[in-house]
GROMACS .gro file of C-alpha atoms in nm:
model
  189
    1MET     CA    1   0.000   0.000   0.000
    2TYR     CA    2   0.152   0.331  -0.106
    3LEU     CA    3  -0.087   0.548   0.095
    4SER     CA    4   0.063   0.686   0.413
    5ALA     CA    5  -0.100   0.750   0.746
    6ALA     CA    6   0.205   0.915   0.897
    7GLY     CA    7   0.133   1.221   1.100
    8HIS     CA    8   0.179   1.376   1.436
    9ASP     CA    9  -0.028   1.331   1.746
   10SER     CA   10  -0.200   1.668   1.786
   11TYR     CA   11  -0.519   1.500   1.898
   12PRO     CA   12  -0.422   1.159   2.038
   13GLU     CA   13  -0.698   1.156   2.302
   14ALA     CA   14  -0.977   1.330   2.110
   15ALA     CA   15  -1.288   1.132   2.022
   16ASP     CA   16  -1.351   1.068   1.654
   17GLU     CA   17  -1.677   1.261   1.656
   18ALA     CA   18  -1.513   1.568   1.815
   19LEU     CA   19  -1.241   1.559   1.549
   20ALA     CA   20  -1.500   1.515   1.273
   21GLU     CA   21  -1.686   1.825   1.388
   22ARG     CA   22  -1.360   2.024   1.358
   23ALA     CA   23  -1.232   1.858   1.039
   24ALA     CA   24  -1.400   2.098   0.794
   25GLY     CA   25  -1.197   2.392   0.924
   26ASP     CA   26  -0.904   2.219   1.093
   27PHE     CA   27  -0.688   2.010   0.862
   28GLU     CA   28  -0.491   1.868   1.157
   29ALA     CA   29  -0.815   1.723   1.296
   30PHE     CA   30  -0.884   1.558   0.960
   31GLU     CA   31  -0.524   1.439   0.944
   32GLU     CA   32  -0.572   1.259   1.277
   33LEU     CA   33  -0.892   1.093   1.148
   34TYR     CA   34  -0.703   0.992   0.834
   35ARG     CA   35  -0.424   0.841   1.046
   36ARG     CA   36  -0.676   0.644   1.254
   37TYR     CA   37  -0.895   0.521   0.970
   38LEU     CA   38  -0.660   0.464   0.676
   39PRO     CA   39  -0.568   0.104   0.774
   40PRO     CA   40  -0.922  -0.024   0.841
   41ILE     CA   41  -1.072   0.153   0.539
   42TYR     CA   42  -0.798   0.020   0.312
   43ARG     CA   43  -0.844  -0.335   0.448
   44PHE     CA   44  -1.218  -0.313   0.387
   45VAL     CA   45  -1.175  -0.180   0.034
   46ARG     CA   46  -0.903  -0.435  -0.044
   47SER     CA   47  -1.134  -0.714   0.067
   48GLN     CA   48  -1.388  -0.600  -0.192
   49VAL     CA   49  -1.165  -0.541  -0.498
   50ARG     CA   50  -0.918  -0.757  -0.691
   51ASP     CA   51  -0.592  -0.564  -0.668
   52ASP     CA   52  -0.387  -0.328  -0.454
   53ALA     CA   53  -0.377  -0.043  -0.705
   54THR     CA   54  -0.756  -0.029  -0.733
   55ALA     CA   55  -0.790  -0.048  -0.354
   56GLU     CA   56  -0.545   0.240  -0.314
   57ASP     CA   57  -0.731   0.452  -0.570
   58ILE     CA   58  -1.068   0.390  -0.409
   59THR     CA   59  -0.926   0.451  -0.060
   60ALA     CA   60  -0.779   0.783  -0.170
   61HIS     CA   61  -1.116   0.876  -0.323
   62ILE     CA   62  -1.293   0.787   0.004
   63PHE     CA   63  -1.074   1.020   0.208
   64PHE     CA   64  -1.106   1.294  -0.054
   65ARG     CA   65  -1.485   1.262  -0.027
   66ALA     CA   66  -1.465   1.258   0.353
   67LEU     CA   67  -1.262   1.579   0.354
   68ALA     CA   68  -1.483   1.746   0.093
   69SER     CA   69  -1.798   1.662   0.289
   70ALA     CA   70  -1.655   1.702   0.642
   71ALA     CA   71  -1.893   1.990   0.710
   72SER     CA   72  -2.190   1.760   0.649
   73PHE     CA   73  -2.094   1.516   0.927
   74ARG     CA   74  -2.371   1.502   1.187
   75SER     CA   75  -2.273   1.382   1.530
   76ASP     CA   76  -2.596   1.183   1.570
   77GLY     CA   77  -2.400   0.875   1.452
   78SER     CA   78  -2.045   0.753   1.487
   79TYR     CA   79  -1.767   0.877   1.261
   80LYS     CA   80  -1.670   0.515   1.201
   81SER     CA   81  -2.014   0.440   1.054
   82TRP     CA   82  -2.004   0.761   0.850
   83ILE     CA   83  -1.666   0.693   0.687
   84PHE     CA   84  -1.747   0.326   0.626
   85ARG     CA   85  -2.070   0.444   0.459
   86ILE     CA   86  -1.860   0.659   0.225
   87ALA     CA   87  -1.641   0.354   0.161
   88HIS     CA   88  -1.945   0.137   0.088
   89ASN     CA   89  -2.087   0.395  -0.155
   90SER     CA   90  -1.750   0.430  -0.329
   91ILE     CA   91  -1.721   0.054  -0.377
   92VAL     CA   92  -2.078   0.031  -0.508
   93SER     CA   93  -2.003   0.314  -0.754
   94TRP     CA   94  -1.680   0.146  -0.863
   95ARG     CA   95  -1.862  -0.185  -0.921
   96LYS     CA   96  -2.129  -0.013  -1.130
   97ARG     CA   97  -1.866   0.164  -1.340
   98SER     CA   98  -1.638  -0.133  -1.385
   99ASP     CA   99  -1.878  -0.426  -1.346
  100ARG     CA  100  -1.607  -0.616  -1.155
  101SER     CA  101  -1.779  -0.772  -0.857
  102LYS     CA  102  -1.564  -1.087  -0.871
  103PRO     CA  103  -1.407  -1.229  -0.552
  104VAL     CA  104  -1.074  -1.089  -0.436
  105GLU     CA  105  -0.753  -1.289  -0.458
  106GLU     CA  106  -0.655  -1.248  -0.092
  107ILE     CA  107  -0.751  -1.064   0.223
  108PRO     CA  108  -0.468  -0.918   0.428
  109ASP     CA  109  -0.372  -1.145   0.719
  110HIS     CA  110  -0.330  -1.007   1.072
  111PRO     CA  111  -0.173  -1.280   1.286
  112ASP     CA  112  -0.169  -1.252   1.665
  113PRO     CA  113   0.196  -1.211   1.777
  114ASP     CA  114   0.143  -1.384   2.115
  115PRO     CA  115   0.089  -1.750   2.016
  116SER     CA  116   0.377  -1.980   1.933
  117PRO     CA  117   0.498  -1.997   1.572
  118ALA     CA  118   0.328  -2.336   1.528
  119LEU     CA  119  -0.005  -2.201   1.655
  120GLN     CA  120   0.039  -1.896   1.436
  121ALA     CA  121   0.089  -2.120   1.132
  122VAL     CA  122  -0.226  -2.318   1.213
  123ALA     CA  123  -0.423  -1.998   1.276
  124ARG     CA  124  -0.302  -1.847   0.946
  125ASP     CA  125  -0.394  -2.161   0.757
  126THR     CA  126  -0.738  -2.175   0.916
  127SER     CA  127  -0.796  -1.803   0.873
  128GLY     CA  128  -0.676  -1.821   0.513
  129ARG     CA  129  -0.912  -2.111   0.438
  130ILE     CA  130  -1.204  -1.923   0.591
  131TRP     CA  131  -1.130  -1.599   0.406
  132ASP     CA  132  -1.084  -1.798   0.083
  133ARG     CA  133  -1.440  -1.921   0.131
  134VAL     CA  134  -1.561  -1.572   0.221
  135GLU     CA  135  -1.427  -1.455  -0.116
  136GLN     CA  136  -1.669  -1.696  -0.286
  137LEU     CA  137  -1.976  -1.550  -0.114
  138PRO     CA  138  -2.210  -1.319  -0.308
  139PRO     CA  139  -2.097  -0.953  -0.279
  140ALA     CA  140  -2.362  -0.848  -0.023
  141GLN     CA  141  -2.283  -1.141   0.208
  142ARG     CA  142  -1.908  -1.091   0.164
  143GLU     CA  143  -1.942  -0.722   0.250
  144VAL     CA  144  -2.140  -0.791   0.569
  145VAL     CA  145  -1.897  -1.061   0.684
  146THR     CA  146  -1.598  -0.834   0.615
  147LEU     CA  147  -1.747  -0.538   0.802
  148LEU     CA  148  -1.852  -0.747   1.101
  149TYR     CA  149  -1.554  -0.981   1.136
  150GLY     CA  150  -1.279  -0.803   0.945
  151GLU     CA  151  -1.345  -0.449   1.067
  152ASP     CA  152  -1.525  -0.520   1.396
  153LEU     CA  153  -1.831  -0.311   1.318
  154THR     CA  154  -2.147  -0.389   1.510
  155ILE     CA  155  -2.468  -0.512   1.344
  156GLU     CA  156  -2.612  -0.161   1.381
  157GLU     CA  157  -2.303   0.007   1.230
  158THR     CA  158  -2.301  -0.244   0.944
  159ALA     CA  159  -2.669  -0.171   0.884
  160ARG     CA  160  -2.595   0.203   0.865
  161VAL     CA  161  -2.297   0.151   0.634
  162THR     CA  162  -2.486  -0.075   0.393
  163ARG     CA  163  -2.820   0.106   0.431
  164ARG     CA  164  -2.997  -0.210   0.528
  165THR     CA  165  -3.207  -0.285   0.831
  166ARG     CA  166  -3.047  -0.469   1.121
  167GLY     CA  167  -3.272  -0.761   1.032
  168ALA     CA  168  -3.147  -0.764   0.673
  169VAL     CA  169  -2.787  -0.763   0.796
  170ARG     CA  170  -2.863  -1.053   1.029
  171ILE     CA  171  -3.025  -1.245   0.742
  172LEU     CA  172  -2.724  -1.186   0.516
  173LEU     CA  173  -2.495  -1.292   0.799
  174HIS     CA  174  -2.703  -1.605   0.864
  175ARG     CA  175  -2.698  -1.696   0.494
  176ALA     CA  176  -2.323  -1.635   0.474
  177ARG     CA  177  -2.257  -1.852   0.779
  178ARG     CA  178  -2.479  -2.128   0.640
  179ARG     CA  179  -2.296  -2.118   0.303
  180LEU     CA  180  -1.960  -2.128   0.476
  181ARG     CA  181  -2.067  -2.416   0.701
  182HIS     CA  182  -2.196  -2.616   0.401
  183SER     CA  183  -1.878  -2.540   0.211
  184PHE     CA  184  -1.663  -2.679   0.491
  185GLU     CA  185  -1.893  -2.979   0.543
  186ARG     CA  186  -1.859  -3.073   0.175
  187GLU     CA  187  -1.482  -3.050   0.209
  188GLU     CA  188  -1.482  -3.298   0.498
  189LEU     CA  189  -1.671  -3.561   0.294
   0.00000   0.00000   0.00000
């Protein structure tokens, strides 16, 4: 990833929403939000597109849109939901323009440094097998699984990001889990 989140810590303790309210007129506040959200936004975008270059372009576009519309942020929701909503809309627009909603080749791996190397290898293999199967899910199911498990959003935040009801998110999640379970059961046979 060529995008950089380097910056200084002018606002290390400030809440995201407080920074977002200042971001329209205070570039340092936006810079801190950029530093905090670049990695998770990039991971989410990369999980939805086929290559790094496209993910970088879309991620840059997302932060450009976030800066351009910073004054429209309303603190009635979380900044995390707001920026992931921009990311979701950008991916949907990209898919419509390019008609490329095929599964991604790989999802970045984030191993836990505490377990032994052998446990890490097993965890990576298991995680890789699961994410390989997630790649084969329909786009809506893949997006919900990635937001919930890859980016640790709540059901409610995922519903806001995808503009679905909480019930619809739960249904997509249920269907995705069922597909994944059946996929692994077939493998065991």
